[in-house]
mmCIF file of N, CA and C in Angstrom:
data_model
loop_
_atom_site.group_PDB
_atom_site.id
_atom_site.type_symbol
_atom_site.label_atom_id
_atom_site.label_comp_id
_atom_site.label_asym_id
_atom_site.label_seq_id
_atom_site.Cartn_x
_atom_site.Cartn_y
_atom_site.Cartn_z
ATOM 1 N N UNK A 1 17.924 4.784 -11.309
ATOM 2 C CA UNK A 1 16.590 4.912 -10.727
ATOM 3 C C UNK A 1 16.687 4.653 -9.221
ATOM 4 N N UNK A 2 15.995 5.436 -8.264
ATOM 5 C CA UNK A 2 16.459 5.223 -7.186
ATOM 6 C C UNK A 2 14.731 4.279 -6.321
ATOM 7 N N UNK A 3 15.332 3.835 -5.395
ATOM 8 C CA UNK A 3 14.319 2.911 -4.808
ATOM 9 C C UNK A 3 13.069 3.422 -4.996
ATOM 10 N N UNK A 4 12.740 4.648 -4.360
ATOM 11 C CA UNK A 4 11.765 5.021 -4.686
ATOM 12 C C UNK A 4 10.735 5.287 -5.656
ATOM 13 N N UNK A 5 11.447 5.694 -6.937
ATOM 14 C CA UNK A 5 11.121 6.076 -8.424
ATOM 15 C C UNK A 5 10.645 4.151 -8.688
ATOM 16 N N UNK A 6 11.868 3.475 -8.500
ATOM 17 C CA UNK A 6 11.144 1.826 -8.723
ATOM 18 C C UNK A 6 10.259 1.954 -8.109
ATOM 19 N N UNK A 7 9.998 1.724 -6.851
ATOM 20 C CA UNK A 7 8.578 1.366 -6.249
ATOM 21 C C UNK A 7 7.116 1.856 -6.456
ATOM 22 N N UNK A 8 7.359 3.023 -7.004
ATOM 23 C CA UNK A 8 6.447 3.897 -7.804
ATOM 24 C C UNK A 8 5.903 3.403 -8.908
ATOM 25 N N UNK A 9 7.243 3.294 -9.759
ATOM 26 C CA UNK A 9 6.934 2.506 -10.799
ATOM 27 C C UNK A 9 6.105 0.709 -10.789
ATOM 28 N N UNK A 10 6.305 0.295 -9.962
ATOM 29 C CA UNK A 10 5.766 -1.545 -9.524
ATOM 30 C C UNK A 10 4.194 -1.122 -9.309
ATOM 31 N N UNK A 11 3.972 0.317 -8.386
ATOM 32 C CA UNK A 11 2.474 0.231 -7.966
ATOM 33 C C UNK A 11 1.946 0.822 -9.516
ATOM 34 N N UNK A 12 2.247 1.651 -9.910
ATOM 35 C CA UNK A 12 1.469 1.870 -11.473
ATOM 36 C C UNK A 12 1.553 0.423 -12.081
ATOM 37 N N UNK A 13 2.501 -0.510 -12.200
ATOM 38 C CA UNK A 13 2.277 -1.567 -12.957
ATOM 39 C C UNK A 13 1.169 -2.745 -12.181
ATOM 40 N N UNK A 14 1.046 -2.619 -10.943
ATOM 41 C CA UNK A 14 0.397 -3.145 -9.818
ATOM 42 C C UNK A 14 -1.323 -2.527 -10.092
ATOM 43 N N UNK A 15 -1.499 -1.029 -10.279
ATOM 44 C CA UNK A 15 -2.742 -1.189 -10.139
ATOM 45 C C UNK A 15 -3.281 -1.469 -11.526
ATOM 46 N N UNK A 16 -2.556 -1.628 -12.675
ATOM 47 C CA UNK A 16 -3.068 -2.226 -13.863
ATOM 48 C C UNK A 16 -3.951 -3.730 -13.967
ATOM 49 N N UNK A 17 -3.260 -4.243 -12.769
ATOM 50 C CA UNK A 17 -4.208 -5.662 -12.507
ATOM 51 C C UNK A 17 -5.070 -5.592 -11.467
ATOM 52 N N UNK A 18 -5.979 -4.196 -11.661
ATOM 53 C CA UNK A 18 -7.329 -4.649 -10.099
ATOM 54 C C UNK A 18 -8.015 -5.239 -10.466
ATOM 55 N N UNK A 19 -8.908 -5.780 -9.721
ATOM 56 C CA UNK A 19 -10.413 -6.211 -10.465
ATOM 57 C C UNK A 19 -11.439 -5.399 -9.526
ATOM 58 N N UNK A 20 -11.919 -4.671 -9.840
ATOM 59 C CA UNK A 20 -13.013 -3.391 -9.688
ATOM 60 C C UNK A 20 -14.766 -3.560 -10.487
ATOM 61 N N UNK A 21 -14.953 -4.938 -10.750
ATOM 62 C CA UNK A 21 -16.340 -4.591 -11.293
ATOM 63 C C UNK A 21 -17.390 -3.489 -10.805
ATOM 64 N N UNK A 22 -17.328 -3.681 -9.549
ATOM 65 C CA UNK A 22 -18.298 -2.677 -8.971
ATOM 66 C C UNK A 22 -17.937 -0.980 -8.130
ATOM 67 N N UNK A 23 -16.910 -0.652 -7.940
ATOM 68 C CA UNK A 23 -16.549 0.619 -7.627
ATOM 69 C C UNK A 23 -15.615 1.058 -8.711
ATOM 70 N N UNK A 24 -15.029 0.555 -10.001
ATOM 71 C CA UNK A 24 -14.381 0.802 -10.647
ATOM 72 C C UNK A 24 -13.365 2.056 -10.670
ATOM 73 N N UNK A 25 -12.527 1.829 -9.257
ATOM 74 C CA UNK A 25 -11.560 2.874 -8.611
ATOM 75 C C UNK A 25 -10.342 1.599 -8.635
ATOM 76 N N UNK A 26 -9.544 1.480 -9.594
ATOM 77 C CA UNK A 26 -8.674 0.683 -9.451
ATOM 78 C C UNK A 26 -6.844 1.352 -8.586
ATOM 79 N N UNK A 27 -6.470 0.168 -7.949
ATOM 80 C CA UNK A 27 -5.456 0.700 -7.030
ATOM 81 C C UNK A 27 -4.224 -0.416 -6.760
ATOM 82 N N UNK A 28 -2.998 0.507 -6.909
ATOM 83 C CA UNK A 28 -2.427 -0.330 -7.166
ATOM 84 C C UNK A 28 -0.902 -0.284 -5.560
ATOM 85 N N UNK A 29 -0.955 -1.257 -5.722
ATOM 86 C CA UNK A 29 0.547 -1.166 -4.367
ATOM 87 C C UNK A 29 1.326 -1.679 -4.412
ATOM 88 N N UNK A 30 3.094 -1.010 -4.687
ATOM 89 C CA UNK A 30 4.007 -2.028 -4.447
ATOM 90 C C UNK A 30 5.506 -2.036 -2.961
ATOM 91 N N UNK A 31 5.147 -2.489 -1.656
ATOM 92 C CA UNK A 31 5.535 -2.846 -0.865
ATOM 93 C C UNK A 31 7.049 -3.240 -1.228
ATOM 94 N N UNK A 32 7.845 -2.144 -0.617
ATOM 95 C CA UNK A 32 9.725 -2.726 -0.697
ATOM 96 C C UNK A 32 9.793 -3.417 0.652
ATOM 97 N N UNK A 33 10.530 -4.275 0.625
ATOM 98 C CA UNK A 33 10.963 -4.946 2.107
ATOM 99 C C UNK A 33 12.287 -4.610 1.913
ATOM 100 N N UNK A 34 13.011 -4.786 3.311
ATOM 101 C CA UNK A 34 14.710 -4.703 3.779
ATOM 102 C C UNK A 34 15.462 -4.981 2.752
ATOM 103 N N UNK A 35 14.821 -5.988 2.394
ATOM 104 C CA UNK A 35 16.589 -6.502 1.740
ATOM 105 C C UNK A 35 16.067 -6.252 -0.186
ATOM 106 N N UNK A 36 15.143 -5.564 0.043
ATOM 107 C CA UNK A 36 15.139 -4.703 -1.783
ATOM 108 C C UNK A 36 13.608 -5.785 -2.702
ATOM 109 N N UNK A 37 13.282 -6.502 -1.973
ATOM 110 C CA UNK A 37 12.285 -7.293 -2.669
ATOM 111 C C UNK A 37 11.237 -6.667 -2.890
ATOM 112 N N UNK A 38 10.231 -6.293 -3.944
ATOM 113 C CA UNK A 38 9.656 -5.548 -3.835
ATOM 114 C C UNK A 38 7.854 -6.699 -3.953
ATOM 115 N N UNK A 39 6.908 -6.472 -3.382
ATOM 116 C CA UNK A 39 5.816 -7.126 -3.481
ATOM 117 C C UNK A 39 4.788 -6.392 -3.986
ATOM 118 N N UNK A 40 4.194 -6.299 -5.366
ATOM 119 C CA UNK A 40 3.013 -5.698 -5.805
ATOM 120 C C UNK A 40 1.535 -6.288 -5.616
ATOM 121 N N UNK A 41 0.962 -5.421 -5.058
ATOM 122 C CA UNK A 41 -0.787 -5.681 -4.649
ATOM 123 C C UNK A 41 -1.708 -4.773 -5.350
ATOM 124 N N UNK A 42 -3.050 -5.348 -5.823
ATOM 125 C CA UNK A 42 -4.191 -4.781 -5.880
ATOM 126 C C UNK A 42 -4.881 -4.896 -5.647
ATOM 127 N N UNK A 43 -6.536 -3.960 -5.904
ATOM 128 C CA UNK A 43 -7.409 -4.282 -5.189
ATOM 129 C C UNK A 43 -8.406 -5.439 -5.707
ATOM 130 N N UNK A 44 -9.190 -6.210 -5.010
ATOM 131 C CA UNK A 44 -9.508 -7.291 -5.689
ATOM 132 C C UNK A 44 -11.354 -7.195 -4.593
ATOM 133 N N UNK A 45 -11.997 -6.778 -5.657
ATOM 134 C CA UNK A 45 -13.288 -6.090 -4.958
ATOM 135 C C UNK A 45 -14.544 -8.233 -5.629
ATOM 136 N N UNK A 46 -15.290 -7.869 -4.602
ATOM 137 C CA UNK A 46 -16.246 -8.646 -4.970
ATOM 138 C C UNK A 46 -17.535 -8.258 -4.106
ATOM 139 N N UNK A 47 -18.889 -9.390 -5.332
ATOM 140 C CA UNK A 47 -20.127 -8.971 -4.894
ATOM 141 C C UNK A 47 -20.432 -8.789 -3.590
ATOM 142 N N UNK A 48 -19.952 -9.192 -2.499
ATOM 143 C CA UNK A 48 -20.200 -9.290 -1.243
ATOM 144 C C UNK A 48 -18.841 -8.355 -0.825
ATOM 145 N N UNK A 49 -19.278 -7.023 -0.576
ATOM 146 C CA UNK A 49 -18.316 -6.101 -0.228
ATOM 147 C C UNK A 49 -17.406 -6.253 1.050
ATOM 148 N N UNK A 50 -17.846 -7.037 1.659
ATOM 149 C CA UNK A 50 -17.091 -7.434 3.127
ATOM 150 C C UNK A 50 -15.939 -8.285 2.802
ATOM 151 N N UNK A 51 -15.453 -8.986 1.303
ATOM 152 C CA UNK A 51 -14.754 -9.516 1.087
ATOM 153 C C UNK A 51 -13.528 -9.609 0.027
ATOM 154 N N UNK A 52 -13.545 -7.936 0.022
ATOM 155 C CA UNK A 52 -12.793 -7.505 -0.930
ATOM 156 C C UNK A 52 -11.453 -7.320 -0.131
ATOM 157 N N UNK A 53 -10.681 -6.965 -1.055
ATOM 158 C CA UNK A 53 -9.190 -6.957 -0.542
ATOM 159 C C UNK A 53 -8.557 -5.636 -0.802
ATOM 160 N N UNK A 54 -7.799 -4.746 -0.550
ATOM 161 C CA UNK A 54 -7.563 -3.794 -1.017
ATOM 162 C C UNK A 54 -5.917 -4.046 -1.738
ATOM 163 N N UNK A 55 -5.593 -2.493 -2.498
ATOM 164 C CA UNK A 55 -4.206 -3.461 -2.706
ATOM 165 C C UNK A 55 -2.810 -3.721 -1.767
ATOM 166 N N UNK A 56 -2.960 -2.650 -0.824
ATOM 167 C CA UNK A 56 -1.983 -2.358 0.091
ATOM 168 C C UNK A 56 -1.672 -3.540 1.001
ATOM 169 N N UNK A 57 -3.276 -4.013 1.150
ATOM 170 C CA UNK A 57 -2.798 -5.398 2.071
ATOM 171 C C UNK A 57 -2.567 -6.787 1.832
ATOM 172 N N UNK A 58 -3.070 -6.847 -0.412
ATOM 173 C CA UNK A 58 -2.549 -8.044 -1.010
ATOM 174 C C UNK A 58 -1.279 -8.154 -1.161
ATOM 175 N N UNK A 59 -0.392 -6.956 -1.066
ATOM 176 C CA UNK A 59 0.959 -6.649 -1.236
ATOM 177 C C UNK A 59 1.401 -7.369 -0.140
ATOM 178 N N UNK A 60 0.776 -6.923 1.370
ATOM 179 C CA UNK A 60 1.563 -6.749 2.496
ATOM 180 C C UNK A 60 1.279 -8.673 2.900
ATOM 181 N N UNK A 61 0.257 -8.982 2.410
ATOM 182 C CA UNK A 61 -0.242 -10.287 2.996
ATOM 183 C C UNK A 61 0.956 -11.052 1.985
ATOM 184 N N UNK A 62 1.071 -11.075 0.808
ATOM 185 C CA UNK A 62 1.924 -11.774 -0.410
ATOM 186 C C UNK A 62 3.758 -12.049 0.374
ATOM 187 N N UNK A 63 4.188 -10.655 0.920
ATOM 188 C CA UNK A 63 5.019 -10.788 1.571
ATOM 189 C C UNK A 63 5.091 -11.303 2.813
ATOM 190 N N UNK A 64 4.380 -11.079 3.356
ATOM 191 C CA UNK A 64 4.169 -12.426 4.763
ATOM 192 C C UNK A 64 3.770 -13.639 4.506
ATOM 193 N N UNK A 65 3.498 -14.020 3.571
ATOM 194 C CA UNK A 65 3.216 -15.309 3.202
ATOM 195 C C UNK A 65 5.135 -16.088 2.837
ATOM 196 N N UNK A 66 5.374 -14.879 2.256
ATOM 197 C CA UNK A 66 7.118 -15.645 1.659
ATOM 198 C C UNK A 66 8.086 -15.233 2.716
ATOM 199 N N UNK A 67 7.250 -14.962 4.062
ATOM 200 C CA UNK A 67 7.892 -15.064 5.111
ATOM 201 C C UNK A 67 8.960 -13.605 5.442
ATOM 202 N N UNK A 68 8.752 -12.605 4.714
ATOM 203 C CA UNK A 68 8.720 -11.576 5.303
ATOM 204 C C UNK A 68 8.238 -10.452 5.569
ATOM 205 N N UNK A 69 9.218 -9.909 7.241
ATOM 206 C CA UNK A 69 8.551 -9.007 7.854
ATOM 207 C C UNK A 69 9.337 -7.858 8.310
ATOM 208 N N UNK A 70 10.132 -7.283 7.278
ATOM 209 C CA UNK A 70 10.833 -6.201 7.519
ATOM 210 C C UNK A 70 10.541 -5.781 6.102
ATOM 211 N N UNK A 71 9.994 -4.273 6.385
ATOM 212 C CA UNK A 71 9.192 -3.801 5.590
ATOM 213 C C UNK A 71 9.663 -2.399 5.320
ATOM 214 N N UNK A 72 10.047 -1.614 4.947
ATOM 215 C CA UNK A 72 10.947 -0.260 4.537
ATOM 216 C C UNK A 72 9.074 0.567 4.267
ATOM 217 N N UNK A 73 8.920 0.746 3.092
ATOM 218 C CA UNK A 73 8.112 1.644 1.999
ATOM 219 C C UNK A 73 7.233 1.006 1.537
ATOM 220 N N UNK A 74 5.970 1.888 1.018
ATOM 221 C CA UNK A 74 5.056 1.006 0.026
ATOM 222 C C UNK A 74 4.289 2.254 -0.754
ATOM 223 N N UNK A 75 4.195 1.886 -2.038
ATOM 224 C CA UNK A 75 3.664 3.130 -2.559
ATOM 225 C C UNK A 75 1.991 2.553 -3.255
ATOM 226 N N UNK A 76 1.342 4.014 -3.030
ATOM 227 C CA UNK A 76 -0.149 3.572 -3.423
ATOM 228 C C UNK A 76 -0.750 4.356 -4.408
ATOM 229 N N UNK A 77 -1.635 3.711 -5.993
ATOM 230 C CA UNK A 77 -1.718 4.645 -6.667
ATOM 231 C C UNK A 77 -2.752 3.938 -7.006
ATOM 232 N N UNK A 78 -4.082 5.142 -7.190
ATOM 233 C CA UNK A 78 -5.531 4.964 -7.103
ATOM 234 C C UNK A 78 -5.844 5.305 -8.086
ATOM 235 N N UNK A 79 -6.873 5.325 -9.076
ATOM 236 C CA UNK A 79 -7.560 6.382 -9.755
ATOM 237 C C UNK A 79 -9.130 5.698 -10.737
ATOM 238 N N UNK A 80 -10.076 5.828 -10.504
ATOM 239 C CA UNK A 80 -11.631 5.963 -11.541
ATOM 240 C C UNK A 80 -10.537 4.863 -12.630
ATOM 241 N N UNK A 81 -11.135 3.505 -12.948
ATOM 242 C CA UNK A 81 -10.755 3.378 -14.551
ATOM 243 C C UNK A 81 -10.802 4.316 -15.834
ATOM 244 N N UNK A 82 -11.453 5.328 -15.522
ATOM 245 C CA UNK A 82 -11.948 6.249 -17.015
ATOM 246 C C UNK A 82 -10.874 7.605 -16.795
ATOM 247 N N UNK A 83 -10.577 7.564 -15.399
ATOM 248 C CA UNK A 83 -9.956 8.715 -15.299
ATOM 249 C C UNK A 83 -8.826 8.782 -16.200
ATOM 250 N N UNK A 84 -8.156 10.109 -16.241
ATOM 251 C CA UNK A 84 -6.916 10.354 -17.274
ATOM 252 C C UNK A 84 -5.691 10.418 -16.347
ATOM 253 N N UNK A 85 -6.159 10.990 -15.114
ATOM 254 C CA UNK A 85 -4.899 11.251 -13.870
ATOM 255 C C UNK A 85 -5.292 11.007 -12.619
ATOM 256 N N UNK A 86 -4.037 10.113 -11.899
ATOM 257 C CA UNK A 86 -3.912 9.809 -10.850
ATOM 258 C C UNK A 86 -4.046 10.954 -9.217
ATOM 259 N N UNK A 87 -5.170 10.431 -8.520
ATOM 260 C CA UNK A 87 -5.423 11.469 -7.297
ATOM 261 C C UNK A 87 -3.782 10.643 -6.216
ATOM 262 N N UNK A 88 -3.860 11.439 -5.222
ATOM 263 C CA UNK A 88 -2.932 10.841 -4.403
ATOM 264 C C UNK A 88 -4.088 10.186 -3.764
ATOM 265 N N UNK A 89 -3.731 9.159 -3.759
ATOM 266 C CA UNK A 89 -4.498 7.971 -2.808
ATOM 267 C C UNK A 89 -4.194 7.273 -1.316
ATOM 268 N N UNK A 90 -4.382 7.856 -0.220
ATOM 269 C CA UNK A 90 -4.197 7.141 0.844
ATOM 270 C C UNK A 90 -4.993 5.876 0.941
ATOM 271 N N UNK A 91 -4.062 5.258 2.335
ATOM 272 C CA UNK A 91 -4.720 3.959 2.782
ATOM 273 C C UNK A 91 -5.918 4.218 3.688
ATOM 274 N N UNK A 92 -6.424 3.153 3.650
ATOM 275 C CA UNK A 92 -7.858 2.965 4.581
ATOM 276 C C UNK A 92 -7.798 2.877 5.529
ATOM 277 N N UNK A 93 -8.506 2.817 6.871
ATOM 278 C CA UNK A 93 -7.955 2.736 8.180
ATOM 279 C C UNK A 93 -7.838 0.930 8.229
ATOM 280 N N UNK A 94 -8.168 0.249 7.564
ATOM 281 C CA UNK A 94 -7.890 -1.183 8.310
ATOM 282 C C UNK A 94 -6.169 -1.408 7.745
ATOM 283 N N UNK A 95 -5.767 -0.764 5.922
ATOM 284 C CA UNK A 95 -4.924 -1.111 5.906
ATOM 285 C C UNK A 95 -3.719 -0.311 6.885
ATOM 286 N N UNK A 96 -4.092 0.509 6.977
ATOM 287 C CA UNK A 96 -3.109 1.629 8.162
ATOM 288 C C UNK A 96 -3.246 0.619 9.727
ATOM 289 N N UNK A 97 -3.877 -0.429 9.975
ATOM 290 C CA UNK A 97 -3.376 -0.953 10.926
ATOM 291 C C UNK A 97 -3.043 -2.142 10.678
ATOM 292 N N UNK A 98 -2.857 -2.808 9.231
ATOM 293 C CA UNK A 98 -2.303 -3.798 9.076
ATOM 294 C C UNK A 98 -0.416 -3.033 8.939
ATOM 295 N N UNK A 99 -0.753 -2.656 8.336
ATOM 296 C CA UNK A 99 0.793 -1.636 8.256
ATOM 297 C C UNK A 99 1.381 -1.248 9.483
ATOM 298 N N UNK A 100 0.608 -1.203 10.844
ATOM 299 C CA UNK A 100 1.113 -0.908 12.173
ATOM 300 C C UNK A 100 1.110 -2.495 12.788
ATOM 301 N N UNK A 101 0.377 -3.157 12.264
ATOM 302 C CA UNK A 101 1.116 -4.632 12.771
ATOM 303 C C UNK A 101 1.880 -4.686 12.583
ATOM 304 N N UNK A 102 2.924 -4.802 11.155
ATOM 305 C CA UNK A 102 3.976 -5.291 10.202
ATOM 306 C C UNK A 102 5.202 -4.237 10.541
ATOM 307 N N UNK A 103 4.578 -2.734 10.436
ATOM 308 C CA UNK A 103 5.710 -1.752 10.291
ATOM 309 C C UNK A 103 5.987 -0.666 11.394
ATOM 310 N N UNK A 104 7.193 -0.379 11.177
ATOM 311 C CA UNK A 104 8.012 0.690 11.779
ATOM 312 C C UNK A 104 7.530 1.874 11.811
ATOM 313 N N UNK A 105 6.263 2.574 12.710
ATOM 314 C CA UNK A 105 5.660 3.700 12.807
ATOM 315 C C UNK A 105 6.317 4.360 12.420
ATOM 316 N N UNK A 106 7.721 4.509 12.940
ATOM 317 C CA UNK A 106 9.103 6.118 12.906
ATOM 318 C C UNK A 106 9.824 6.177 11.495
ATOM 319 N N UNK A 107 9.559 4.826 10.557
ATOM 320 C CA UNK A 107 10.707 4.778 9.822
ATOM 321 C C UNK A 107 10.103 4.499 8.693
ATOM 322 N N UNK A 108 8.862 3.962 8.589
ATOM 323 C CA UNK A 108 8.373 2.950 7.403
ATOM 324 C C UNK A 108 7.405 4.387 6.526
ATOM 325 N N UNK A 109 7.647 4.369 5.245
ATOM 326 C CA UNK A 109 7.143 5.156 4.604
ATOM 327 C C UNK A 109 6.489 4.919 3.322
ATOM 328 N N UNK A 110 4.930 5.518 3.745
ATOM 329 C CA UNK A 110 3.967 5.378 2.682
ATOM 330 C C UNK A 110 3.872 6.330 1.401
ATOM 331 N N UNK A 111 4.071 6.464 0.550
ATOM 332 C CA UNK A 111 4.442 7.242 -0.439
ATOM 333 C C UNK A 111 3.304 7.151 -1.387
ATOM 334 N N UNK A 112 2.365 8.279 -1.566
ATOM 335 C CA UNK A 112 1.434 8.207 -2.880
ATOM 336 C C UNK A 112 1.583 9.275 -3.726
ATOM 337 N N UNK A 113 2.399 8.762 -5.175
ATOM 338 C CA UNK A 113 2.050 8.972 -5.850
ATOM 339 C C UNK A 113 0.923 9.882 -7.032
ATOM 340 N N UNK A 114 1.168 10.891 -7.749
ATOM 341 C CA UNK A 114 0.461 11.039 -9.078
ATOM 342 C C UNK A 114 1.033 10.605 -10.103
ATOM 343 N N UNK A 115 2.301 10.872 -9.794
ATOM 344 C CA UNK A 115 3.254 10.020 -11.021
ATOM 345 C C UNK A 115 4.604 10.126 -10.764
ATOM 346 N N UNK A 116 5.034 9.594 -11.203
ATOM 347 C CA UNK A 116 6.647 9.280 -11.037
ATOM 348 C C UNK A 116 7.449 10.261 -10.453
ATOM 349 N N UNK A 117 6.850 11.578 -10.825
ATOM 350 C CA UNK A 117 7.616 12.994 -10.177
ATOM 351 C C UNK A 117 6.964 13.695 -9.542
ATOM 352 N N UNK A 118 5.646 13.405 -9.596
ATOM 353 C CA UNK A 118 4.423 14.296 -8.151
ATOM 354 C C UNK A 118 4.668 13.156 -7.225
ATOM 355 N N UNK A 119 4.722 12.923 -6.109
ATOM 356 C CA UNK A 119 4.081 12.500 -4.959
ATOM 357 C C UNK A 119 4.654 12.879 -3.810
ATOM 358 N N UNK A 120 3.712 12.647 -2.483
ATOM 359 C CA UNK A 120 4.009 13.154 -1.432
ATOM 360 C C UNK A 120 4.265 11.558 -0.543
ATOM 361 N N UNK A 121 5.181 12.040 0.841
ATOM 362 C CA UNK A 121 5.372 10.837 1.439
ATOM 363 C C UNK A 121 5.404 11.360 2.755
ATOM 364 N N UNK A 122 4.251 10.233 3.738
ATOM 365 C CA UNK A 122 4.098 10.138 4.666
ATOM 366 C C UNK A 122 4.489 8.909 5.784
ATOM 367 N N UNK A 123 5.540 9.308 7.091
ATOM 368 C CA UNK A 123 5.474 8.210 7.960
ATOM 369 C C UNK A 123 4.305 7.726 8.869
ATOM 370 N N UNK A 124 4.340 6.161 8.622
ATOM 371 C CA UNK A 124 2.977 5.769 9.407
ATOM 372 C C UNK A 124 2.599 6.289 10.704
ATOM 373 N N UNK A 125 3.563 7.025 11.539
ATOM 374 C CA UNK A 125 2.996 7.649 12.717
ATOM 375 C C UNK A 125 2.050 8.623 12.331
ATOM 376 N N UNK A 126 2.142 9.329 10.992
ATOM 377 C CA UNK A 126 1.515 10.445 10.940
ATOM 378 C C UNK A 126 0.304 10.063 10.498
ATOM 379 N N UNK A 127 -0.276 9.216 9.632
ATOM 380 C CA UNK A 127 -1.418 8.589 9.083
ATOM 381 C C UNK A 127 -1.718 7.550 10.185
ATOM 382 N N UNK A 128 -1.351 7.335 11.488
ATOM 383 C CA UNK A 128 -2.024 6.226 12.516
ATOM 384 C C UNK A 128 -1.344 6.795 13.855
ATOM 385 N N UNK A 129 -1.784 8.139 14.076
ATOM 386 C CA UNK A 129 -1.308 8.011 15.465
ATOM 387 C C UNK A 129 -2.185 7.235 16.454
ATOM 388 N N UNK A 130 -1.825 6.916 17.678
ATOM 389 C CA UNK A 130 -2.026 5.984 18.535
ATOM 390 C C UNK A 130 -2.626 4.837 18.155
ATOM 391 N N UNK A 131 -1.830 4.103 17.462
ATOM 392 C CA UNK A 131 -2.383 2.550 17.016
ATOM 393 C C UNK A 131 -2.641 2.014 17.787
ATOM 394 N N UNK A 132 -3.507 0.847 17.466
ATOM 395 C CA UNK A 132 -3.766 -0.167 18.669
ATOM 396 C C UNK A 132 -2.530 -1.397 18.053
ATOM 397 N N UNK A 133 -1.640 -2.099 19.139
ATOM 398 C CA UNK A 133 -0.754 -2.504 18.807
ATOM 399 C C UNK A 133 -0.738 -3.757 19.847
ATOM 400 N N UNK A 134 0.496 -4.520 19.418
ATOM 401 C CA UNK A 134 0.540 -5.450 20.254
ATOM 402 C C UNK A 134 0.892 -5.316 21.706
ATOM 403 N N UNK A 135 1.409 -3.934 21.721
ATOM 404 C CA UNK A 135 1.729 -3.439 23.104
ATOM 405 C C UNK A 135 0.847 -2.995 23.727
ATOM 406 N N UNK A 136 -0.282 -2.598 22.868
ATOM 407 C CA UNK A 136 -1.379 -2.510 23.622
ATOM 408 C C UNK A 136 -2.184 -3.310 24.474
ATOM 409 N N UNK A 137 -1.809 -4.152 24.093
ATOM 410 C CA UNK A 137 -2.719 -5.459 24.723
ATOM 411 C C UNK A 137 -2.434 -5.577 26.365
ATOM 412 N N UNK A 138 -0.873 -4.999 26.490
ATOM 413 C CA UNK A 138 -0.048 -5.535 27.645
ATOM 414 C C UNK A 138 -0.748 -4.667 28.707
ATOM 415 N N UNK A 139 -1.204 -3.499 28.532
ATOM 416 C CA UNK A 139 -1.091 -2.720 29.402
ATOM 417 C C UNK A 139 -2.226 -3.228 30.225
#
């Protein structure tokens, strides 16, 4: 199985644990870092919508918490609880700039999924051109 096919596989097992009471679009993410660790996230929605979490960035936050920040891939897989099949699911714009905090615009690759043998993969330059970054600040 090659890295990818795993990581695929972690976010299907990843979005099995959302909690979605109220948009019931469950989503699942599992984040490879450098050295092969893989971190699974979901989305974790509540009554006060300003304080939900999505899964891309429980993944990405889980791994910065255990202190890392070299980040390869992360794959994202969305779909309706009732649904039968997975849409390709992109990230949101906040998680696309948590992902440009953390990651490698040129190198780091977001991969979504329909299933193990459909998906398409995109580098974060292409889903965030001109981020606002820490280099931004300098200018």
């Amino acid at each position: 199985m090659t890295d990818r096919e795993n990581l695929i596989k972690e976010a299907f097992e990843a979005q099995k644990r959302a909690y979605t009471p109220y948009s019931h679009f469950q989503v699942g993410a599992a984040l490879l870092c450098g050295d092969g660790e893989i971190f699974g996230g979901c989305n974790i929605e509540n009554a006060s919508y300003g304080a939900c979490n999505c899964a891309e960035r429980t993944a990405i936050f889980r791994a910065v918490y255990e202190e890392k920040r070299d980040f390869k891939a992360i794959a994202i897989v969305g779909k309706p609880e009732d649904a039968a099949d997975f849409s390709y699911c992109a990230p949101c714009g906040i998680c696309r700039q948590v992902m440009a905090e953390f990651c490698d615009p040129e190198t780091f690759e977001i991969i979504l999924p329909r299933s193990t043998e459909d998906y398409k993969v995109y580098k974060l330059k292409d889903l965030l051109p001109l981020s606002f970054t820490a280099e931004s600040m300098e200018e």
